[in-house]
Amino acid sequence: MTDDDIDDSSAPLIEHLAELRTRLIRSVLAFVIAMVACFTIAEPLLNFLVEPIAEILRSRGEDPRLIFTAPQEKFFVLVRISIVMGFGLSFPVIAHQMWRFVAPGLYKSEQKAFLPFIIASPILFLAGAAFAQYIVTPMAMNFFIGFSDAIPALANMIAGDGNFEAPPGSVAQEELKTVFLGSVRESLDLSLKFIFAFGLCFQLPVLLTLMGKAGLVSARGLKDMRKYAVVGILTLAALVTPPDVITQIILFTVVYALYEISIFLVARVDREREKRLKEEGLWDEEADGPAA
């Protein structure tokens, strides 16, 4: 092999690396621009994310404010919001750059097969994030903040005259009262955990359908795994949600519904594959599967 042969064979690799570098640079620039843009509105974004807590505090007659205990805490909270929201804002550009890099190596049929999933994935993530922000987070915050009232009320009912409220002037009323003074960093962390947890859980139909197209799973196999899926989803609900049974039931119901939707989508993929193999004469009717 001559030096010219080596140069010619390495040229495609160099071209691919140059193309990858271009796509990465454009993706990073899009992310930086989006992050800077989000930092200019980071304060309203923070108010939006912690609104469920503020609403609960208003309903309890308390001051709807969050505190920060270190001079730099709020600044880094705003930076974190800018990074997270900037990535979300720039994701269409990043996904487009990834697609432009990968698509030339795919057949047209493969491009048509994968493109809907690239579009559906961010839509499902936004649906999961909205579900967490407007339904799950308010319920979880109400449980956590209201828990401070539940134990004293129960103890008062048992030790007193059977009422949840202590009589005026009693020792129970003169005891120290705990008040929620939420840290802006801790509160934001919990809200973002819910958003990411539900956003990722809503990706289940995309993941299983792609695995079905790759032949890694089948509708029949997913149906047979239902009982294991139930245990796995219950475990997931216990790990990513607070110790609130209602929130865990909601997460289980939603994720299990997505699992059933995935079975339906994978079944369609199986039927399309069976039809194509029958047309090509590669389907074994006796074995009810692809010919060996």
PDB file of C-alpha atoms in Angstrom:
ATOM      1  CA  MET A   1       0.000   0.000   0.000  1.00  0.00           C
ATOM      2  CA  THR A   2       1.460   3.371  -1.049  1.00  0.00           C
ATOM      3  CA  ASP A   3       1.264   6.686   0.726  1.00  0.00           C
ATOM      4  CA  ASP A   4      -1.298   7.859  -1.831  1.00  0.00           C
ATOM      5  CA  ASP A   5      -3.543   4.909  -0.984  1.00  0.00           C
ATOM      6  CA  ILE A   6      -3.362   5.768   2.705  1.00  0.00           C
ATOM      7  CA  ASP A   7      -4.241   9.413   2.073  1.00  0.00           C
ATOM      8  CA  ASP A   8      -7.198   8.465  -0.135  1.00  0.00           C
ATOM      9  CA  SER A   9      -8.562   5.997   2.401  1.00  0.00           C
ATOM     10  CA  SER A  10      -8.221   8.456   5.283  1.00  0.00           C
ATOM     11  CA  ALA A  11      -9.872  11.314   3.386  1.00  0.00           C
ATOM     12  CA  PRO A  12     -13.472  10.170   4.099  1.00  0.00           C
ATOM     13  CA  LEU A  13     -12.716   9.902   7.831  1.00  0.00           C
ATOM     14  CA  ILE A  14     -11.208  13.400   7.868  1.00  0.00           C
ATOM     15  CA  GLU A  15     -14.260  14.738   6.030  1.00  0.00           C
ATOM     16  CA  HIS A  16     -16.585  13.109   8.559  1.00  0.00           C
ATOM     17  CA  LEU A  17     -14.600  14.541  11.468  1.00  0.00           C
ATOM     18  CA  ALA A  18     -14.680  18.001   9.886  1.00  0.00           C
ATOM     19  CA  GLU A  19     -18.437  17.672   9.370  1.00  0.00           C
ATOM     20  CA  LEU A  20     -18.877  16.562  12.983  1.00  0.00           C
ATOM     21  CA  ARG A  21     -16.823  19.513  14.208  1.00  0.00           C
ATOM     22  CA  THR A  22     -18.984  21.927  12.213  1.00  0.00           C
ATOM     23  CA  ARG A  23     -22.187  20.428  13.591  1.00  0.00           C
ATOM     24  CA  LEU A  24     -20.858  20.519  17.173  1.00  0.00           C
ATOM     25  CA  ILE A  25     -19.729  24.146  16.850  1.00  0.00           C
ATOM     26  CA  ARG A  26     -23.158  25.185  15.544  1.00  0.00           C
ATOM     27  CA  SER A  27     -24.873  23.252  18.338  1.00  0.00           C
ATOM     28  CA  VAL A  28     -22.704  24.850  21.035  1.00  0.00           C
ATOM     29  CA  LEU A  29     -23.260  28.326  19.577  1.00  0.00           C
ATOM     30  CA  ALA A  30     -27.026  27.760  19.531  1.00  0.00           C
ATOM     31  CA  PHE A  31     -26.898  26.598  23.152  1.00  0.00           C
ATOM     32  CA  VAL A  32     -24.808  29.579  24.310  1.00  0.00           C
ATOM     33  CA  ILE A  33     -27.060  32.085  22.526  1.00  0.00           C
ATOM     34  CA  ALA A  34     -30.185  30.451  23.975  1.00  0.00           C
ATOM     35  CA  MET A  35     -28.654  30.343  27.463  1.00  0.00           C
ATOM     36  CA  VAL A  36     -27.766  34.051  27.372  1.00  0.00           C
ATOM     37  CA  ALA A  37     -31.250  34.879  26.089  1.00  0.00           C
ATOM     38  CA  CYS A  38     -32.835  32.843  28.894  1.00  0.00           C
ATOM     39  CA  PHE A  39     -30.646  34.527  31.511  1.00  0.00           C
ATOM     40  CA  THR A  40     -32.240  37.873  30.593  1.00  0.00           C
ATOM     41  CA  ILE A  41     -35.634  36.447  31.595  1.00  0.00           C
ATOM     42  CA  ALA A  42     -34.403  34.053  34.292  1.00  0.00           C
ATOM     43  CA  GLU A  43     -36.302  35.866  37.042  1.00  0.00           C
ATOM     44  CA  PRO A  44     -39.747  35.421  35.385  1.00  0.00           C
ATOM     45  CA  LEU A  45     -38.831  31.804  34.622  1.00  0.00           C
ATOM     46  CA  LEU A  46     -37.990  31.248  38.293  1.00  0.00           C
ATOM     47  CA  ASN A  47     -41.328  32.762  39.311  1.00  0.00           C
ATOM     48  CA  PHE A  48     -43.098  30.440  36.869  1.00  0.00           C
ATOM     49  CA  LEU A  49     -41.343  27.329  38.185  1.00  0.00           C
ATOM     50  CA  VAL A  50     -42.059  28.085  41.844  1.00  0.00           C
ATOM     51  CA  GLU A  51     -45.614  29.323  41.278  1.00  0.00           C
ATOM     52  CA  PRO A  52     -47.122  26.032  42.604  1.00  0.00           C
ATOM     53  CA  ILE A  53     -45.429  26.685  45.962  1.00  0.00           C
ATOM     54  CA  ALA A  54     -46.538  30.326  45.991  1.00  0.00           C
ATOM     55  CA  GLU A  55     -50.141  29.324  45.278  1.00  0.00           C
ATOM     56  CA  ILE A  56     -50.165  26.832  48.156  1.00  0.00           C
ATOM     57  CA  LEU A  57     -48.718  29.424  50.549  1.00  0.00           C
ATOM     58  CA  ARG A  58     -51.392  31.950  49.499  1.00  0.00           C
ATOM     59  CA  SER A  59     -54.120  29.384  50.136  1.00  0.00           C
ATOM     60  CA  ARG A  60     -52.688  28.828  53.630  1.00  0.00           C
ATOM     61  CA  GLY A  61     -52.657  32.569  54.347  1.00  0.00           C
ATOM     62  CA  GLU A  62     -48.852  32.662  54.454  1.00  0.00           C
ATOM     63  CA  ASP A  63     -46.369  34.957  52.775  1.00  0.00           C
ATOM     64  CA  PRO A  64     -45.640  33.537  49.281  1.00  0.00           C
ATOM     65  CA  ARG A  65     -41.904  34.147  49.334  1.00  0.00           C
ATOM     66  CA  LEU A  66     -38.787  32.003  49.082  1.00  0.00           C
ATOM     67  CA  ILE A  67     -35.496  32.857  50.772  1.00  0.00           C
ATOM     68  CA  PHE A  68     -31.837  32.406  49.927  1.00  0.00           C
ATOM     69  CA  THR A  69     -29.290  31.896  52.673  1.00  0.00           C
ATOM     70  CA  ALA A  70     -26.075  32.690  50.807  1.00  0.00           C
ATOM     71  CA  PRO A  71     -25.216  35.832  48.800  1.00  0.00           C
ATOM     72  CA  GLN A  72     -24.449  33.841  45.647  1.00  0.00           C
ATOM     73  CA  GLU A  73     -27.333  31.362  45.950  1.00  0.00           C
ATOM     74  CA  LYS A  74     -29.917  33.184  43.858  1.00  0.00           C
ATOM     75  CA  PHE A  75     -27.374  34.095  41.170  1.00  0.00           C
ATOM     76  CA  PHE A  76     -26.419  30.461  40.648  1.00  0.00           C
ATOM     77  CA  VAL A  77     -30.080  29.473  40.701  1.00  0.00           C
ATOM     78  CA  LEU A  78     -30.703  31.893  37.832  1.00  0.00           C
ATOM     79  CA  VAL A  79     -27.655  30.527  36.003  1.00  0.00           C
ATOM     80  CA  ARG A  80     -28.950  26.995  36.427  1.00  0.00           C
ATOM     81  CA  ILE A  81     -32.349  27.985  35.073  1.00  0.00           C
ATOM     82  CA  SER A  82     -30.625  29.617  32.112  1.00  0.00           C
ATOM     83  CA  ILE A  83     -28.662  26.441  31.375  1.00  0.00           C
ATOM     84  CA  VAL A  84     -31.686  24.132  31.605  1.00  0.00           C
ATOM     85  CA  MET A  85     -34.042  26.377  29.665  1.00  0.00           C
ATOM     86  CA  GLY A  86     -31.326  27.310  27.189  1.00  0.00           C
ATOM     87  CA  PHE A  87     -30.779  23.661  26.365  1.00  0.00           C
ATOM     88  CA  GLY A  88     -34.513  23.194  25.906  1.00  0.00           C
ATOM     89  CA  LEU A  89     -34.762  26.253  23.683  1.00  0.00           C
ATOM     90  CA  SER A  90     -31.784  25.241  21.559  1.00  0.00           C
ATOM     91  CA  PHE A  91     -32.726  21.554  21.359  1.00  0.00           C
ATOM     92  CA  PRO A  92     -34.474  21.891  17.956  1.00  0.00           C
ATOM     93  CA  VAL A  93     -31.277  23.359  16.492  1.00  0.00           C
ATOM     94  CA  ILE A  94     -29.112  20.700  18.170  1.00  0.00           C
ATOM     95  CA  ALA A  95     -31.420  17.914  16.982  1.00  0.00           C
ATOM     96  CA  HIS A  96     -31.383  19.353  13.454  1.00  0.00           C
ATOM     97  CA  GLN A  97     -27.571  19.406  13.426  1.00  0.00           C
ATOM     98  CA  MET A  98     -27.448  15.816  14.681  1.00  0.00           C
ATOM     99  CA  TRP A  99     -29.943  14.796  12.012  1.00  0.00           C
ATOM    100  CA  ARG A 100     -27.967  16.547   9.258  1.00  0.00           C
ATOM    101  CA  PHE A 101     -24.868  14.623  10.346  1.00  0.00           C
ATOM    102  CA  VAL A 102     -26.543  11.203  10.609  1.00  0.00           C
ATOM    103  CA  ALA A 103     -29.096  11.388   7.767  1.00  0.00           C
ATOM    104  CA  PRO A 104     -26.628  11.072   4.830  1.00  0.00           C
ATOM    105  CA  GLY A 105     -25.625   7.634   6.119  1.00  0.00           C
ATOM    106  CA  LEU A 106     -29.210   6.362   6.170  1.00  0.00           C
ATOM    107  CA  TYR A 107     -31.414   5.028   3.393  1.00  0.00           C
ATOM    108  CA  LYS A 108     -34.430   7.147   2.463  1.00  0.00           C
ATOM    109  CA  SER A 109     -36.734   4.566   4.037  1.00  0.00           C
ATOM    110  CA  GLU A 110     -34.729   4.770   7.268  1.00  0.00           C
ATOM    111  CA  GLN A 111     -34.861   8.566   7.213  1.00  0.00           C
ATOM    112  CA  LYS A 112     -38.642   8.455   6.859  1.00  0.00           C
ATOM    113  CA  ALA A 113     -38.846   5.932   9.698  1.00  0.00           C
ATOM    114  CA  PHE A 114     -36.723   7.863  12.187  1.00  0.00           C
ATOM    115  CA  LEU A 115     -37.843  11.437  11.443  1.00  0.00           C
ATOM    116  CA  PRO A 116     -41.256  11.123  13.188  1.00  0.00           C
ATOM    117  CA  PHE A 117     -39.547   9.937  16.363  1.00  0.00           C
ATOM    118  CA  ILE A 118     -37.171  12.903  16.356  1.00  0.00           C
ATOM    119  CA  ILE A 119     -40.193  15.196  16.131  1.00  0.00           C
ATOM    120  CA  ALA A 120     -42.284  13.270  18.677  1.00  0.00           C
ATOM    121  CA  SER A 121     -39.557  13.059  21.332  1.00  0.00           C
ATOM    122  CA  PRO A 122     -39.417  16.777  22.311  1.00  0.00           C
ATOM    123  CA  ILE A 123     -43.213  17.048  22.075  1.00  0.00           C
ATOM    124  CA  LEU A 124     -43.657  14.163  24.514  1.00  0.00           C
ATOM    125  CA  PHE A 125     -41.009  15.624  26.830  1.00  0.00           C
ATOM    126  CA  LEU A 126     -42.875  18.952  26.903  1.00  0.00           C
ATOM    127  CA  ALA A 127     -46.121  17.092  27.617  1.00  0.00           C
ATOM    128  CA  GLY A 128     -44.482  15.301  30.538  1.00  0.00           C
ATOM    129  CA  ALA A 129     -42.940  18.523  31.831  1.00  0.00           C
ATOM    130  CA  ALA A 130     -46.306  20.326  31.644  1.00  0.00           C
ATOM    131  CA  PHE A 131     -47.983  17.423  33.450  1.00  0.00           C
ATOM    132  CA  ALA A 132     -45.386  17.679  36.218  1.00  0.00           C
ATOM    133  CA  GLN A 133     -45.596  21.471  36.507  1.00  0.00           C
ATOM    134  CA  TYR A 134     -49.385  21.825  36.566  1.00  0.00           C
ATOM    135  CA  ILE A 135     -50.530  18.592  38.255  1.00  0.00           C
ATOM    136  CA  VAL A 136     -47.801  16.671  40.070  1.00  0.00           C
ATOM    137  CA  THR A 137     -45.767  19.520  41.580  1.00  0.00           C
ATOM    138  CA  PRO A 138     -48.762  21.317  43.187  1.00  0.00           C
ATOM    139  CA  MET A 139     -49.962  18.042  44.739  1.00  0.00           C
ATOM    140  CA  ALA A 140     -46.499  17.144  46.030  1.00  0.00           C
ATOM    141  CA  MET A 141     -45.851  20.628  47.434  1.00  0.00           C
ATOM    142  CA  ASN A 142     -49.251  20.643  49.102  1.00  0.00           C
ATOM    143  CA  PHE A 143     -48.401  17.312  50.750  1.00  0.00           C
ATOM    144  CA  PHE A 144     -44.979  18.420  51.969  1.00  0.00           C
ATOM    145  CA  ILE A 145     -45.961  21.878  53.208  1.00  0.00           C
ATOM    146  CA  GLY A 146     -49.241  20.721  54.711  1.00  0.00           C
ATOM    147  CA  PHE A 147     -47.562  17.826  56.503  1.00  0.00           C
ATOM    148  CA  SER A 148     -46.352  20.233  59.199  1.00  0.00           C
ATOM    149  CA  ASP A 149     -49.994  20.782  60.228  1.00  0.00           C
ATOM    150  CA  ALA A 150     -51.134  17.172  60.053  1.00  0.00           C
ATOM    151  CA  ILE A 151     -49.068  15.706  62.918  1.00  0.00           C
ATOM    152  CA  PRO A 152     -49.838  18.454  65.512  1.00  0.00           C
ATOM    153  CA  ALA A 153     -53.532  18.304  64.597  1.00  0.00           C
ATOM    154  CA  LEU A 154     -53.612  14.522  64.984  1.00  0.00           C
ATOM    155  CA  ALA A 155     -51.740  14.672  68.306  1.00  0.00           C
ATOM    156  CA  ASN A 156     -54.097  17.396  69.529  1.00  0.00           C
ATOM    157  CA  MET A 157     -57.140  15.324  68.612  1.00  0.00           C
ATOM    158  CA  ILE A 158     -55.804  12.279  70.482  1.00  0.00           C
ATOM    159  CA  ALA A 159     -54.632  14.162  73.585  1.00  0.00           C
ATOM    160  CA  GLY A 160     -57.456  16.705  73.724  1.00  0.00           C
ATOM    161  CA  ASP A 161     -61.218  16.512  73.578  1.00  0.00           C
ATOM    162  CA  GLY A 162     -61.390  14.900  70.169  1.00  0.00           C
ATOM    163  CA  ASN A 163     -61.233  18.141  68.182  1.00  0.00           C
ATOM    164  CA  PHE A 164     -58.489  18.998  65.754  1.00  0.00           C
ATOM    165  CA  GLU A 165     -58.208  22.530  67.158  1.00  0.00           C
ATOM    166  CA  ALA A 166     -56.906  23.224  70.637  1.00  0.00           C
ATOM    167  CA  PRO A 167     -59.024  25.349  73.022  1.00  0.00           C
ATOM    168  CA  PRO A 168     -57.979  28.995  73.439  1.00  0.00           C
ATOM    169  CA  GLY A 169     -55.224  29.569  75.951  1.00  0.00           C
ATOM    170  CA  SER A 170     -54.213  25.913  76.044  1.00  0.00           C
ATOM    171  CA  VAL A 171     -50.610  24.775  76.080  1.00  0.00           C
ATOM    172  CA  ALA A 172     -51.009  23.399  72.552  1.00  0.00           C
ATOM    173  CA  GLN A 173     -51.794  26.865  71.213  1.00  0.00           C
ATOM    174  CA  GLU A 174     -48.840  28.428  73.044  1.00  0.00           C
ATOM    175  CA  GLU A 175     -46.322  25.953  71.643  1.00  0.00           C
ATOM    176  CA  LEU A 176     -43.816  26.979  69.016  1.00  0.00           C
ATOM    177  CA  LYS A 177     -45.350  26.951  65.528  1.00  0.00           C
ATOM    178  CA  THR A 178     -43.288  25.827  62.565  1.00  0.00           C
ATOM    179  CA  VAL A 179     -43.472  28.020  59.457  1.00  0.00           C
ATOM    180  CA  PHE A 180     -42.322  27.159  55.959  1.00  0.00           C
ATOM    181  CA  LEU A 181     -39.438  29.387  54.810  1.00  0.00           C
ATOM    182  CA  GLY A 182     -38.506  27.692  51.585  1.00  0.00           C
ATOM    183  CA  SER A 183     -35.033  27.958  50.087  1.00  0.00           C
ATOM    184  CA  VAL A 184     -35.176  29.051  46.481  1.00  0.00           C
ATOM    185  CA  ARG A 185     -32.471  26.519  45.542  1.00  0.00           C
ATOM    186  CA  GLU A 186     -34.092  23.531  47.270  1.00  0.00           C
ATOM    187  CA  SER A 187     -37.538  24.381  45.939  1.00  0.00           C
ATOM    188  CA  LEU A 188     -36.252  24.736  42.399  1.00  0.00           C
ATOM    189  CA  ASP A 189     -34.382  21.428  42.661  1.00  0.00           C
ATOM    190  CA  LEU A 190     -37.571  19.588  43.572  1.00  0.00           C
ATOM    191  CA  SER A 191     -39.561  21.216  40.760  1.00  0.00           C
ATOM    192  CA  LEU A 192     -36.877  20.397  38.181  1.00  0.00           C
ATOM    193  CA  LYS A 193     -36.678  16.785  39.397  1.00  0.00           C
ATOM    194  CA  PHE A 194     -40.391  16.357  38.761  1.00  0.00           C
ATOM    195  CA  ILE A 195     -40.112  17.980  35.330  1.00  0.00           C
ATOM    196  CA  PHE A 196     -37.226  15.771  34.221  1.00  0.00           C
ATOM    197  CA  ALA A 197     -38.713  12.611  35.748  1.00  0.00           C
ATOM    198  CA  PHE A 198     -42.047  12.963  33.968  1.00  0.00           C
ATOM    199  CA  GLY A 199     -40.458  14.309  30.792  1.00  0.00           C
ATOM    200  CA  LEU A 200     -38.258  11.207  30.555  1.00  0.00           C
ATOM    201  CA  CYS A 201     -41.118   8.858  31.462  1.00  0.00           C
ATOM    202  CA  PHE A 202     -43.147  10.274  28.564  1.00  0.00           C
ATOM    203  CA  GLN A 203     -40.364   9.071  26.227  1.00  0.00           C
ATOM    204  CA  LEU A 204     -41.394   5.445  26.820  1.00  0.00           C
ATOM    205  CA  PRO A 205     -43.482   5.072  23.613  1.00  0.00           C
ATOM    206  CA  VAL A 206     -40.638   6.495  21.508  1.00  0.00           C
ATOM    207  CA  LEU A 207     -38.045   4.208  23.101  1.00  0.00           C
ATOM    208  CA  LEU A 208     -40.064   0.991  22.851  1.00  0.00           C
ATOM    209  CA  THR A 209     -41.253   1.718  19.316  1.00  0.00           C
ATOM    210  CA  LEU A 210     -37.680   2.316  18.159  1.00  0.00           C
ATOM    211  CA  MET A 211     -36.657  -0.944  19.827  1.00  0.00           C
ATOM    212  CA  GLY A 212     -39.547  -2.613  18.027  1.00  0.00           C
ATOM    213  CA  LYS A 213     -38.328  -1.291  14.676  1.00  0.00           C
ATOM    214  CA  ALA A 214     -34.868  -2.634  15.479  1.00  0.00           C
ATOM    215  CA  GLY A 215     -36.366  -6.038  16.263  1.00  0.00           C
ATOM    216  CA  LEU A 216     -35.280  -5.924  19.910  1.00  0.00           C
ATOM    217  CA  VAL A 217     -38.822  -6.143  21.332  1.00  0.00           C
ATOM    218  CA  SER A 218     -42.188  -7.362  20.075  1.00  0.00           C
ATOM    219  CA  ALA A 219     -45.782  -6.662  21.062  1.00  0.00           C
ATOM    220  CA  ARG A 220     -46.180 -10.240  22.233  1.00  0.00           C
ATOM    221  CA  GLY A 221     -43.078  -9.951  24.411  1.00  0.00           C
ATOM    222  CA  LEU A 222     -44.274  -6.664  25.926  1.00  0.00           C
ATOM    223  CA  LYS A 223     -47.646  -8.232  26.738  1.00  0.00           C
ATOM    224  CA  ASP A 224     -45.937 -11.161  28.447  1.00  0.00           C
ATOM    225  CA  MET A 225     -43.834  -8.694  30.479  1.00  0.00           C
ATOM    226  CA  ARG A 226     -46.839  -6.758  31.799  1.00  0.00           C
ATOM    227  CA  LYS A 227     -46.562  -8.065  35.384  1.00  0.00           C
ATOM    228  CA  TYR A 228     -42.857  -7.213  35.506  1.00  0.00           C
ATOM    229  CA  ALA A 229     -43.586  -3.805  33.994  1.00  0.00           C
ATOM    230  CA  VAL A 230     -46.100  -3.123  36.766  1.00  0.00           C
ATOM    231  CA  VAL A 231     -43.489  -3.885  39.434  1.00  0.00           C
ATOM    232  CA  GLY A 232     -40.859  -1.798  37.637  1.00  0.00           C
ATOM    233  CA  ILE A 233     -43.184   1.191  37.219  1.00  0.00           C
ATOM    234  CA  LEU A 234     -44.227   1.016  40.872  1.00  0.00           C
ATOM    235  CA  THR A 235     -40.560   0.990  41.884  1.00  0.00           C
ATOM    236  CA  LEU A 236     -39.874   3.957  39.603  1.00  0.00           C
ATOM    237  CA  ALA A 237     -42.813   5.863  41.073  1.00  0.00           C
ATOM    238  CA  ALA A 238     -41.498   5.275  44.583  1.00  0.00           C
ATOM    239  CA  LEU A 239     -38.011   6.499  43.641  1.00  0.00           C
ATOM    240  CA  VAL A 240     -38.777   9.662  41.656  1.00  0.00           C
ATOM    241  CA  THR A 241     -41.766  10.964  43.623  1.00  0.00           C
ATOM    242  CA  PRO A 242     -42.091  12.063  47.251  1.00  0.00           C
ATOM    243  CA  PRO A 243     -43.568   9.726  49.868  1.00  0.00           C
ATOM    244  CA  ASP A 244     -47.033  10.763  48.748  1.00  0.00           C
ATOM    245  CA  VAL A 245     -49.283   7.866  47.732  1.00  0.00           C
ATOM    246  CA  ILE A 246     -51.478  10.037  45.526  1.00  0.00           C
ATOM    247  CA  THR A 247     -48.518  11.327  43.505  1.00  0.00           C
ATOM    248  CA  GLN A 248     -47.135   7.806  43.149  1.00  0.00           C
ATOM    249  CA  ILE A 249     -50.495   6.502  41.929  1.00  0.00           C
ATOM    250  CA  ILE A 250     -50.691   9.306  39.358  1.00  0.00           C
ATOM    251  CA  LEU A 251     -47.199   8.555  38.056  1.00  0.00           C
ATOM    252  CA  PHE A 252     -47.930   4.816  37.926  1.00  0.00           C
ATOM    253  CA  THR A 253     -51.190   5.373  36.043  1.00  0.00           C
ATOM    254  CA  VAL A 254     -49.609   7.694  33.493  1.00  0.00           C
ATOM    255  CA  VAL A 255     -46.513   5.556  32.849  1.00  0.00           C
ATOM    256  CA  TYR A 256     -48.518   2.336  32.637  1.00  0.00           C
ATOM    257  CA  ALA A 257     -50.872   3.999  30.129  1.00  0.00           C
ATOM    258  CA  LEU A 258     -47.793   4.942  28.087  1.00  0.00           C
ATOM    259  CA  TYR A 259     -46.661   1.302  28.299  1.00  0.00           C
ATOM    260  CA  GLU A 260     -49.996   0.127  26.853  1.00  0.00           C
ATOM    261  CA  ILE A 261     -49.729   2.755  24.100  1.00  0.00           C
ATOM    262  CA  SER A 262     -46.248   1.438  23.362  1.00  0.00           C
ATOM    263  CA  ILE A 263     -47.631  -2.091  22.965  1.00  0.00           C
ATOM    264  CA  PHE A 264     -50.140  -0.774  20.421  1.00  0.00           C
ATOM    265  CA  LEU A 265     -47.428   1.067  18.474  1.00  0.00           C
ATOM    266  CA  VAL A 266     -45.049  -1.922  18.522  1.00  0.00           C
ATOM    267  CA  ALA A 267     -47.894  -4.150  17.310  1.00  0.00           C
ATOM    268  CA  ARG A 268     -48.287  -1.869  14.282  1.00  0.00           C
ATOM    269  CA  VAL A 269     -44.553  -2.139  13.634  1.00  0.00           C
ATOM    270  CA  ASP A 270     -44.798  -5.955  13.871  1.00  0.00           C
ATOM    271  CA  ARG A 271     -47.660  -6.033  11.369  1.00  0.00           C
ATOM    272  CA  GLU A 272     -45.756  -3.837   8.925  1.00  0.00           C
ATOM    273  CA  ARG A 273     -42.657  -6.035   9.227  1.00  0.00           C
ATOM    274  CA  GLU A 274     -44.736  -9.206   8.725  1.00  0.00           C
ATOM    275  CA  LYS A 275     -46.423  -7.735   5.652  1.00  0.00           C
ATOM    276  CA  ARG A 276     -43.081  -6.706   4.141  1.00  0.00           C
ATOM    277  CA  LEU A 277     -41.489 -10.110   4.773  1.00  0.00           C
ATOM    278  CA  LYS A 278     -44.478 -11.912   3.267  1.00  0.00           C
ATOM    279  CA  GLU A 279     -44.202  -9.798   0.119  1.00  0.00           C
ATOM    280  CA  GLU A 280     -40.511 -10.697  -0.088  1.00  0.00           C
ATOM    281  CA  GLY A 281     -41.222 -14.396   0.555  1.00  0.00           C
ATOM    282  CA  LEU A 282     -39.185 -14.364   3.780  1.00  0.00           C
ATOM    283  CA  TRP A 283     -42.034 -15.200   6.183  1.00  0.00           C
ATOM    284  CA  ASP A 284     -42.402 -18.716   7.575  1.00  0.00           C
ATOM    285  CA  GLU A 285     -46.135 -19.393   7.974  1.00  0.00           C
ATOM    286  CA  GLU A 286     -45.595 -22.571  10.013  1.00  0.00           C
ATOM    287  CA  ALA A 287     -43.240 -20.933  12.498  1.00  0.00           C
ATOM    288  CA  ASP A 288     -45.265 -17.691  12.352  1.00  0.00           C
ATOM    289  CA  GLY A 289     -42.045 -15.728  12.081  1.00  0.00           C
ATOM    290  CA  PRO A 290     -39.206 -14.739   9.729  1.00  0.00           C
ATOM    291  CA  ALA A 291     -37.726 -17.623   7.761  1.00  0.00           C
ATOM    292  CA  ALA A 292     -34.431 -18.858   9.120  1.00  0.00           C
TER     293      ALA A 292
END
